[in-house]
RNA sequence: GGCGCCGUAGCCAAGCUGGUAAGGCAGAGGACUGCAAAUCCUCGAUCCCCGGUUCGAGUCCGGGCGGCGCCUCCA
């Protein structure tokens, strides 16, 4: 069995074969750090995380790079509006992005290169394209890539260049281009650029790099001329990735990327997310409203990455409950007492089944929805096997916990849920004290008092569970 | 206009190379409990419509209807 991927380039499923056995190079187009990233962005980044974790889970050594776009129209505009330099402006949002990523359990990748740190290399890159005749300096001081010089242009998107309506969308200030469809590698500096500190010297004139260029340069610099996977949102297929291919392959003479994977855009309340529709959410807002990051993570991976996913508060509520079921399940396993003499159970078999079903699901182009189904099927089966059986063999319990942990090393749900449920020692001690008081009340059959304590703790998000061997408690959110 | 996706139970969502349908949430009944919580058991689908291929189609083909996305330096 092997991992199969839907390659945008071939428009079909392909069996994944790394360039180098056991090793995978991945590049994911990151956020433009001009504002808070929203949950739509995070659907994509959570998918990156799934790819990252699953490749490692599958035994690959992975080098994963996600760029931070810190120089473009929006970051410059933002910096000028704030009256600060571009670095200060974008630095703040880069931090917020990493913080939100961390909250959602997105594992840090190997490098987060920022465009502004690669300007020298971008200049070199452009020089190569100029030398080979793939680019030209226009009268306005900009450097454009000449797509007429790249025969394969349009292949990723599957467009026939001759059908492109030349000139249909040409801005008036772009009359310097030889061909309307040529794109900028370098833009001449404007006053605004200078004010934001977003202008650099280059042999052909002062200016700043074009957007598409950074990914080509950072990918080839941080990874290699040819990499295995390149990820991005569906909007990036054209022209961004198309342009990256053209630039990179013209500059290096090597294939740029083996597999292109694109994430479908998230819908919110059945519509494209937009501020004007009022369906615009950031992770921070949702967390401030009391939603568990684990719930957000669950909701955003509940559909396979190429499928339509409609984010709603109702759905988030459902995810919250699903997460709680997982948390309760793990607690139940943890609390199991063990005895070498206990009867054998199906847990080892069920654990093997889970790992197998999980692998099959993820191997099928990262079908996280199916992977979640495998996990919950496991929960059901194990709960059933454990019914009325508080004691099992240590090996059985460990097999179940091991499989659960293994799967969660990819899904990251329990990992995040645990973090958001952690409470301080002081509160924990208080809870224990109240539970003792309640036990005493129960002993005296003063159920009103016992229930009052239970209600009081519930107010604080602490739920009590009475069992044969005493009262257990858990944090609910 | 170009490219593409989707339409499966109240909601979300799997279903590979065709053989009468995973999982989550919500809901109903029951068991357990002082009451709860957790858990278990039981209960739910004309798979958008119409044709076609086939012994047999959610699953393939054709045609409709409906929804959505990208094509704009938006993941």
XYZ file of C-alpha atoms (C1' of nucleotides) in Angstrom:
552
model
C 0.000 0.000 0.000
C 1.181 3.438 -0.694
C 0.246 7.040 -0.401
C -1.774 8.323 -3.309
C -2.055 11.986 -4.102
C -4.217 14.026 -6.379
C -1.737 15.980 -8.428
C -3.117 19.230 -9.778
C -0.647 19.036 -12.625
C -1.876 15.714 -13.968
C -5.397 16.218 -12.713
C -5.350 12.663 -11.440
C -4.403 10.450 -8.549
C -0.797 9.356 -8.504
C 1.187 7.050 -6.278
C 3.604 9.101 -4.279
C 7.251 8.386 -4.909
C 9.795 10.656 -3.271
C 12.698 11.945 -5.278
C 15.013 10.426 -2.748
C 13.904 7.270 -0.919
C 12.768 7.959 2.603
C 13.090 11.693 2.279
C 10.512 14.313 1.325
C 10.887 17.979 0.542
C 7.754 20.044 0.987
C 6.997 23.680 0.379
C 3.749 25.273 1.451
C 2.683 28.747 0.399
C 2.237 30.631 3.632
C 0.278 33.674 4.684
C 0.804 37.272 3.747
C 1.395 38.803 7.135
C -0.557 42.020 6.740
C -3.452 41.141 9.042
C -4.741 38.281 11.170
C -4.951 35.006 9.318
C -8.555 33.782 9.280
C -9.969 30.293 9.638
C -10.079 29.908 5.869
C -6.337 30.368 5.808
C -6.058 27.906 8.607
C -7.951 25.243 6.753
C -5.016 25.265 4.386
C -2.365 25.450 7.073
C -4.021 22.681 9.037
C -3.892 20.608 5.896
C -0.186 21.346 5.605
C 0.153 20.139 9.171
C -1.657 16.921 8.346
C 0.673 16.358 5.418
C 3.661 17.132 7.601
C 2.605 14.824 10.413
C 1.398 12.026 8.194
C 4.546 11.893 6.117
C 6.559 11.607 9.313
C 4.108 9.049 10.677
C 4.698 7.070 7.506
C 8.383 6.999 8.232
C 9.670 9.715 5.948
C 12.267 12.194 6.935
C 10.588 15.462 6.029
C 11.953 18.885 5.397
C 9.048 21.289 5.403
C 9.190 24.970 4.539
C 6.404 27.530 4.762
C 7.078 31.064 3.647
C 5.810 34.280 5.150
C 5.044 36.890 2.531
C 6.072 40.148 4.086
C 6.428 42.393 1.085
C 3.520 43.067 -1.212
C 0.941 45.788 -1.817
C -0.952 45.017 1.333
C 1.941 44.872 3.753
C 3.308 48.088 2.328
C -0.046 49.800 2.503
C -0.470 48.609 6.075
C 2.939 49.796 7.150
C 2.437 53.214 5.611
C -0.993 53.554 7.157
C 0.457 52.756 10.548
C 3.446 54.978 9.966
C 5.912 52.211 10.696
C 8.420 50.257 8.668
C 7.326 47.182 6.851
C 9.358 44.935 9.139
C 7.636 46.211 12.252
C 4.220 45.909 10.668
C 4.661 42.391 9.354
C 6.621 41.185 12.360
C 3.589 41.633 14.536
C 1.300 39.659 12.272
C 3.894 36.975 11.744
C 3.973 36.459 15.489
C 0.207 36.333 15.677
C 0.147 33.825 12.864
C 2.627 31.570 14.633
C 0.711 31.933 17.888
C -2.571 30.948 16.256
C -0.839 28.084 14.513
C 0.495 26.893 17.823
C -2.908 27.136 19.442
C -4.343 24.889 16.743
C -1.581 22.379 17.245
C 0.155 23.080 13.973
C 3.680 21.826 14.441
C 6.466 24.238 13.615
C 8.030 23.534 10.249
C 11.749 23.546 9.559
C 11.881 27.078 8.228
C 9.606 30.090 7.847
C 11.569 32.164 5.372
C 10.439 35.750 4.882
C 10.617 37.330 1.475
C 12.496 40.384 2.654
C 15.342 38.187 3.862
C 15.833 36.778 0.380
C 16.012 39.888 -1.724
C 19.678 39.354 -2.598
C 18.909 35.896 -3.886
C 15.892 37.165 -5.757
C 18.072 39.690 -7.493
C 20.469 36.906 -8.480
C 17.554 34.853 -9.685
C 16.255 37.661 -11.843
C 19.736 38.223 -13.230
C 19.792 34.646 -14.407
C 16.433 35.058 -16.100
C 17.588 38.256 -17.760
C 20.791 36.614 -18.931
C 18.935 33.703 -20.437
C 16.455 35.990 -22.126
C 13.413 34.838 -20.172
C 12.935 38.273 -18.706
C 13.322 41.874 -19.775
C 13.628 45.244 -18.169
C 10.816 47.542 -19.149
C 10.971 51.284 -19.507
C 9.222 51.772 -16.206
C 12.113 50.105 -14.411
C 10.241 46.909 -13.751
C 11.420 43.489 -14.800
C 8.913 41.207 -16.444
C 8.938 37.532 -17.182
C 8.177 36.793 -20.779
C 5.764 33.901 -20.849
C 6.179 33.583 -24.583
C 9.582 32.113 -23.782
C 8.163 29.300 -21.706
C 6.325 26.760 -23.822
C 4.774 24.932 -20.911
C 3.062 28.003 -19.538
C -0.522 27.235 -18.617
C -0.063 23.534 -18.088
C -0.783 23.489 -14.347
C -4.056 25.277 -14.697
C -4.822 23.466 -17.906
C -5.422 26.586 -19.877
C -4.770 27.106 -23.498
C -2.914 30.354 -23.814
C -4.493 31.186 -27.116
C -7.866 31.366 -25.401
C -6.690 33.816 -22.805
C -8.204 37.104 -23.636
C -5.112 39.134 -23.993
C -5.442 42.556 -22.528
C -8.736 41.897 -20.820
C -7.392 42.632 -17.407
C -4.464 44.806 -18.036
C -4.162 47.666 -15.660
C -3.399 50.964 -17.254
C -0.050 51.246 -15.571
C 1.160 48.048 -17.139
C 1.447 49.197 -20.708
C 5.174 48.673 -20.511
C 4.804 44.943 -20.837
C 5.596 43.265 -24.123
C 2.723 40.912 -23.575
C -0.204 41.646 -21.349
C 0.143 38.277 -19.682
C 3.752 38.773 -18.660
C 4.146 39.150 -14.939
C 6.424 41.243 -12.791
C 9.575 39.820 -11.281
C 10.569 43.214 -9.985
C 8.652 46.423 -9.524
C 10.194 49.844 -9.602
C 10.151 51.555 -6.237
C 7.389 54.000 -5.492
C 7.366 56.701 -2.846
C 5.177 54.506 -0.743
C 7.629 51.630 -1.003
C 10.427 53.903 0.130
C 8.445 55.183 3.059
C 7.746 51.645 4.205
C 11.351 50.660 3.782
C 10.356 48.224 1.089
C 12.814 49.115 -1.635
C 16.130 47.601 -2.554
C 18.848 48.353 -5.027
C 19.278 46.142 -8.052
C 21.429 46.375 -11.175
C 18.444 47.469 -13.252
C 17.090 49.901 -10.698
C 15.696 50.321 -7.243
C 12.514 48.476 -6.413
C 11.003 45.449 -4.780
C 10.436 41.843 -5.780
C 7.222 40.651 -7.351
C 5.126 38.267 -5.343
C 5.566 35.112 -7.402
C 9.305 35.300 -7.247
C 9.734 34.730 -3.550
C 8.367 31.210 -3.552
C 10.615 30.139 -6.403
C 13.656 31.560 -4.687
C 12.891 30.351 -1.202
C 11.875 26.908 -2.392
C 15.010 26.379 -4.425
C 17.202 27.918 -1.722
C 15.713 26.290 1.348
C 14.940 22.964 -0.274
C 16.227 22.138 -3.747
C 15.757 22.974 -7.412
C 13.314 20.091 -7.599
C 11.100 19.270 -4.654
C 8.485 16.629 -3.951
C 5.423 18.501 -2.808
C 4.239 22.054 -3.193
C 1.054 22.991 -1.345
C -1.291 25.918 -1.553
C -4.832 27.146 -1.637
C -6.812 26.566 -4.798
C -6.642 30.228 -5.689
C -2.905 29.944 -6.114
C -3.003 27.523 -9.017
C -3.172 30.369 -11.427
C -1.372 32.578 -11.820
C 0.859 32.186 -8.762
C 1.998 28.610 -9.131
C 1.943 28.754 -12.883
C 4.347 31.656 -12.669
C 6.513 29.919 -10.116
C 6.945 27.008 -12.471
C 7.804 29.244 -15.381
C 10.397 31.214 -13.425
C 11.948 28.295 -11.649
C 12.262 25.962 -14.547
C 13.599 28.690 -16.760
C 16.184 29.581 -14.132
C 17.280 26.123 -13.060
C 16.529 24.038 -16.101
C 15.076 21.440 -13.756
C 11.526 20.358 -13.019
C 10.319 22.539 -10.155
C 7.818 20.333 -8.327
C 6.686 16.721 -8.590
C 3.315 16.920 -6.908
C 1.063 19.942 -6.619
C -1.649 19.777 -3.968
C -4.294 22.471 -3.626
C -6.726 22.990 -0.790
C -10.286 23.968 -1.537
C -11.445 27.190 -0.015
C -13.464 27.092 3.158
C -17.035 28.308 3.055
C -18.616 29.990 6.041
C -22.366 29.769 6.477
C -22.522 28.452 2.944
C -20.806 31.453 1.440
C -17.341 32.573 0.717
C -16.021 34.272 3.810
C -15.925 38.015 3.642
C -15.968 40.886 6.022
C -18.970 42.448 4.367
C -21.019 39.307 4.878
C -20.049 39.255 8.515
C -18.962 35.641 8.338
C -15.323 36.420 8.827
C -13.655 34.590 11.703
C -10.175 34.482 13.114
C -8.906 31.792 15.428
C -8.391 34.349 18.136
C -11.988 35.549 17.987
C -13.345 32.054 18.271
C -11.071 31.202 21.162
C -12.036 34.432 22.897
C -15.645 33.395 22.482
C -14.822 30.277 24.416
C -14.376 27.757 21.652
C -11.756 25.119 22.201
C -8.927 25.205 19.647
C -9.286 21.443 19.456
C -12.860 21.922 18.243
C -11.693 24.313 15.557
C -9.014 21.879 14.494
C -11.537 19.066 14.351
C -14.013 21.095 12.341
C -11.406 22.193 9.831
C -10.145 18.670 9.158
C -13.567 17.042 9.195
C -13.725 17.043 5.405
C -11.044 15.930 3.006
C -8.973 18.897 1.835
C -10.300 18.916 -1.731
C -13.923 18.746 -0.641
C -16.218 21.594 0.075
C -16.261 22.366 3.775
C -18.818 24.688 5.238
C -17.815 26.196 8.543
C -20.648 27.093 10.881
C -20.920 27.764 14.582
C -23.317 24.817 14.784
C -20.679 22.617 13.224
C -18.137 23.900 15.687
C -20.508 22.975 18.483
C -20.770 19.453 17.081
C -16.995 19.269 16.906
C -16.800 20.348 20.508
C -18.904 17.380 21.535
C -16.938 15.017 19.339
C -13.727 16.196 20.979
C -15.196 15.651 24.413
C -16.048 12.108 23.462
C -12.432 11.514 22.517
C -11.156 13.083 25.691
C -13.529 10.964 27.782
C -12.409 7.902 25.908
C -8.755 8.528 26.566
C -9.477 9.155 30.241
C -11.339 5.909 30.432
C -8.357 4.027 29.045
C -5.995 5.840 31.376
C -8.112 4.989 34.378
C -8.293 1.316 33.552
C -6.752 -0.828 36.242
C -4.626 -3.717 35.070
C -4.207 -7.273 36.190
C -2.099 -9.922 34.519
C -4.819 -12.431 35.304
C -7.610 -10.439 33.677
C -9.464 -12.016 30.794
C -8.155 -11.327 27.329
C -9.984 -8.698 25.287
C -10.152 -7.673 21.660
C -8.250 -4.482 22.351
C -5.017 -5.528 20.630
C -6.949 -6.555 17.539
C -9.010 -3.405 17.583
C -5.851 -1.360 17.940
C -4.337 -3.039 14.893
C -7.541 -2.457 12.969
C -7.505 1.211 13.831
C -3.955 1.696 12.644
C -4.696 -0.128 9.426
C -7.942 1.710 8.713
C -6.335 4.999 9.566
C -3.455 4.359 7.213
C -5.748 3.355 4.371
C -7.771 6.529 4.849
C -4.781 8.841 4.948
C -3.052 7.061 2.099
C -6.078 7.924 0.020
C -5.023 11.491 -0.656
C -5.134 12.493 2.998
C -8.764 11.619 3.561
C -9.006 13.044 7.046
C -12.777 12.591 7.175
C -12.369 8.875 6.695
C -9.479 8.835 9.144
C -11.706 10.417 11.775
C -14.363 7.814 11.066
C -11.790 5.083 11.678
C -10.877 6.684 14.966
C -14.462 6.947 16.182
C -15.217 3.419 15.076
C -12.333 2.376 17.297
C -13.780 4.391 20.168
C -17.123 2.639 19.774
C -15.638 -0.825 19.565
C -13.315 -0.378 22.510
C -15.993 1.192 24.656
C -18.138 -1.811 23.893
C -15.367 -4.265 24.699
C -14.703 -2.449 27.944
C -18.285 -2.266 29.072
C -18.527 -3.658 32.584
C -14.843 -4.484 32.586
C -12.814 -2.083 34.735
C -9.738 -4.290 34.753
C -7.765 -5.549 31.778
C -4.306 -6.866 31.058
C -1.708 -4.131 30.895
C -0.781 -5.195 27.378
C -4.345 -4.802 26.199
C -4.698 -1.359 27.666
C -1.354 -0.271 26.291
C -2.219 -1.524 22.829
C -5.340 0.617 22.815
C -3.594 3.659 24.244
C -0.719 3.164 21.845
C -2.927 3.099 18.771
C -4.875 6.087 19.997
C -1.685 8.009 20.602
C -0.276 7.003 17.256
C -3.272 8.231 15.348
C -3.381 11.403 17.378
C 0.235 12.066 16.513
C -1.222 12.918 13.109
C -4.699 14.211 13.881
C -3.476 16.187 16.889
C -6.919 16.408 18.453
C -6.193 15.036 21.915
C -2.907 16.837 21.898
C -4.642 20.187 21.525
C -7.563 19.250 23.743
C -5.205 18.334 26.575
C -3.415 21.642 26.311
C -6.617 23.628 26.445
C -7.919 21.636 29.376
C -4.888 21.917 31.598
C -5.653 23.553 34.931
C -3.460 24.793 37.732
C -2.568 22.803 40.837
C -4.472 25.232 43.000
C -7.751 24.708 41.193
C -7.133 20.979 41.074
C -6.618 20.901 44.838
C -9.777 22.911 45.306
C -11.724 20.452 43.172
C -10.394 17.522 45.174
C -11.407 19.248 48.377
C -14.936 19.865 47.116
C -15.216 16.273 45.998
C -14.315 15.107 49.489
C -16.929 17.426 50.958
C -19.472 16.071 48.506
C -18.580 12.483 49.365
C -19.266 13.289 53.009
C -22.599 14.853 52.129
C -23.475 11.785 50.103
C -22.535 9.560 52.987
C -25.068 11.401 55.094
C -27.490 11.052 52.210
C -27.724 14.811 51.955
C -28.136 14.757 48.193
C -29.187 18.377 48.010
C -25.844 19.456 49.400
C -23.992 16.988 47.189
C -25.772 18.250 44.095
C -25.059 21.835 45.063
C -21.353 21.092 45.095
C -21.609 19.356 41.771
C -23.446 22.308 40.266
C -20.964 24.738 41.722
C -18.064 22.923 40.099
C -19.950 22.613 36.842
C -20.105 26.395 36.748
C -16.337 26.329 36.614
C -16.257 23.797 33.817
C -15.550 20.863 36.095
C -17.798 17.865 35.582
C -17.972 15.066 38.139
C -18.523 11.436 37.358
C -19.454 9.015 40.103
C -18.211 5.516 39.569
C -17.943 2.279 41.537
C -14.540 3.297 42.815
C -15.203 6.891 43.705
C -15.720 10.183 41.947
C -13.649 11.303 38.986
C -13.630 14.759 37.516
C -12.837 16.314 34.197
C -12.484 19.703 32.626
C -15.103 20.454 30.018
C -15.005 23.296 27.547
C -16.873 33.426 -21.024
C -12.717 29.682 -19.349
C -11.486 25.879 -15.589
C -13.304 22.904 -11.655
C -16.128 21.005 -7.493
C -20.527 19.457 -5.153
C -25.863 17.671 -4.405
C -25.967 10.722 0.535
C -30.525 10.430 7.113
C -32.662 16.913 11.097
C -27.266 18.978 10.517
C -21.961 17.651 9.136
C -19.742 13.828 6.309
C -17.249 8.706 4.200
C -18.323 5.368 0.375
C -11.664 2.593 -3.937
C -11.412 -0.585 -9.646
C -20.432 -1.196 -9.428
C -23.269 -6.127 -5.531
C -28.961 -2.720 -1.504
C -24.946 2.707 2.617
C -18.878 4.394 7.488
C -18.370 7.968 11.246
C -19.610 12.627 14.106
C -23.484 15.893 16.114
C -28.541 16.255 17.388
C -33.078 13.261 18.695
C -36.310 8.965 20.805
C -36.645 4.540 23.971
C -34.067 1.251 27.360
C -29.864 -0.406 30.877
C -26.690 1.642 34.717
C -27.095 5.866 38.692
C -29.801 8.646 44.897
C -30.169 12.097 40.660
C -26.621 13.047 37.119
C -22.252 12.405 34.065
C -19.752 8.746 31.238
C -20.786 4.149 28.800
C -23.606 0.300 26.456
C -28.099 -1.594 23.664
C -32.199 -0.396 20.209
C -34.426 3.098 16.566
C -33.231 6.784 11.238
C -31.717 7.284 4.090
C -37.104 6.974 -2.282
C -28.354 8.163 -1.965
C -31.424 15.815 -6.477
C -34.421 14.297 -11.093
C -34.885 11.602 -15.905
C -32.970 8.236 -19.221
C -29.027 4.475 -20.515
C -25.264 0.357 -19.768
C -25.514 -4.034 -16.464
C -27.967 -9.977 -13.631
C -27.227 -5.728 -10.358
C -25.559 1.612 -9.890
C -25.080 6.232 -4.556
C -20.783 4.261 -7.386
C -20.246 4.042 -14.740
C -22.472 6.984 -19.365
C -25.859 10.898 -21.300
C -29.221 14.834 -20.241
C -31.524 18.040 -16.851
C -32.256 20.902 -12.203
C -29.890 23.120 -8.008
C -25.632 25.014 -5.083
C -20.535 26.644 -4.881
C -15.467 27.881 -5.960
C -11.259 29.702 -8.855
C -9.931 32.705 -12.992
C -8.369 39.960 -9.026
C -0.684 40.174 -5.032
C -7.436 36.179 -1.260
C -5.123 29.762 1.761
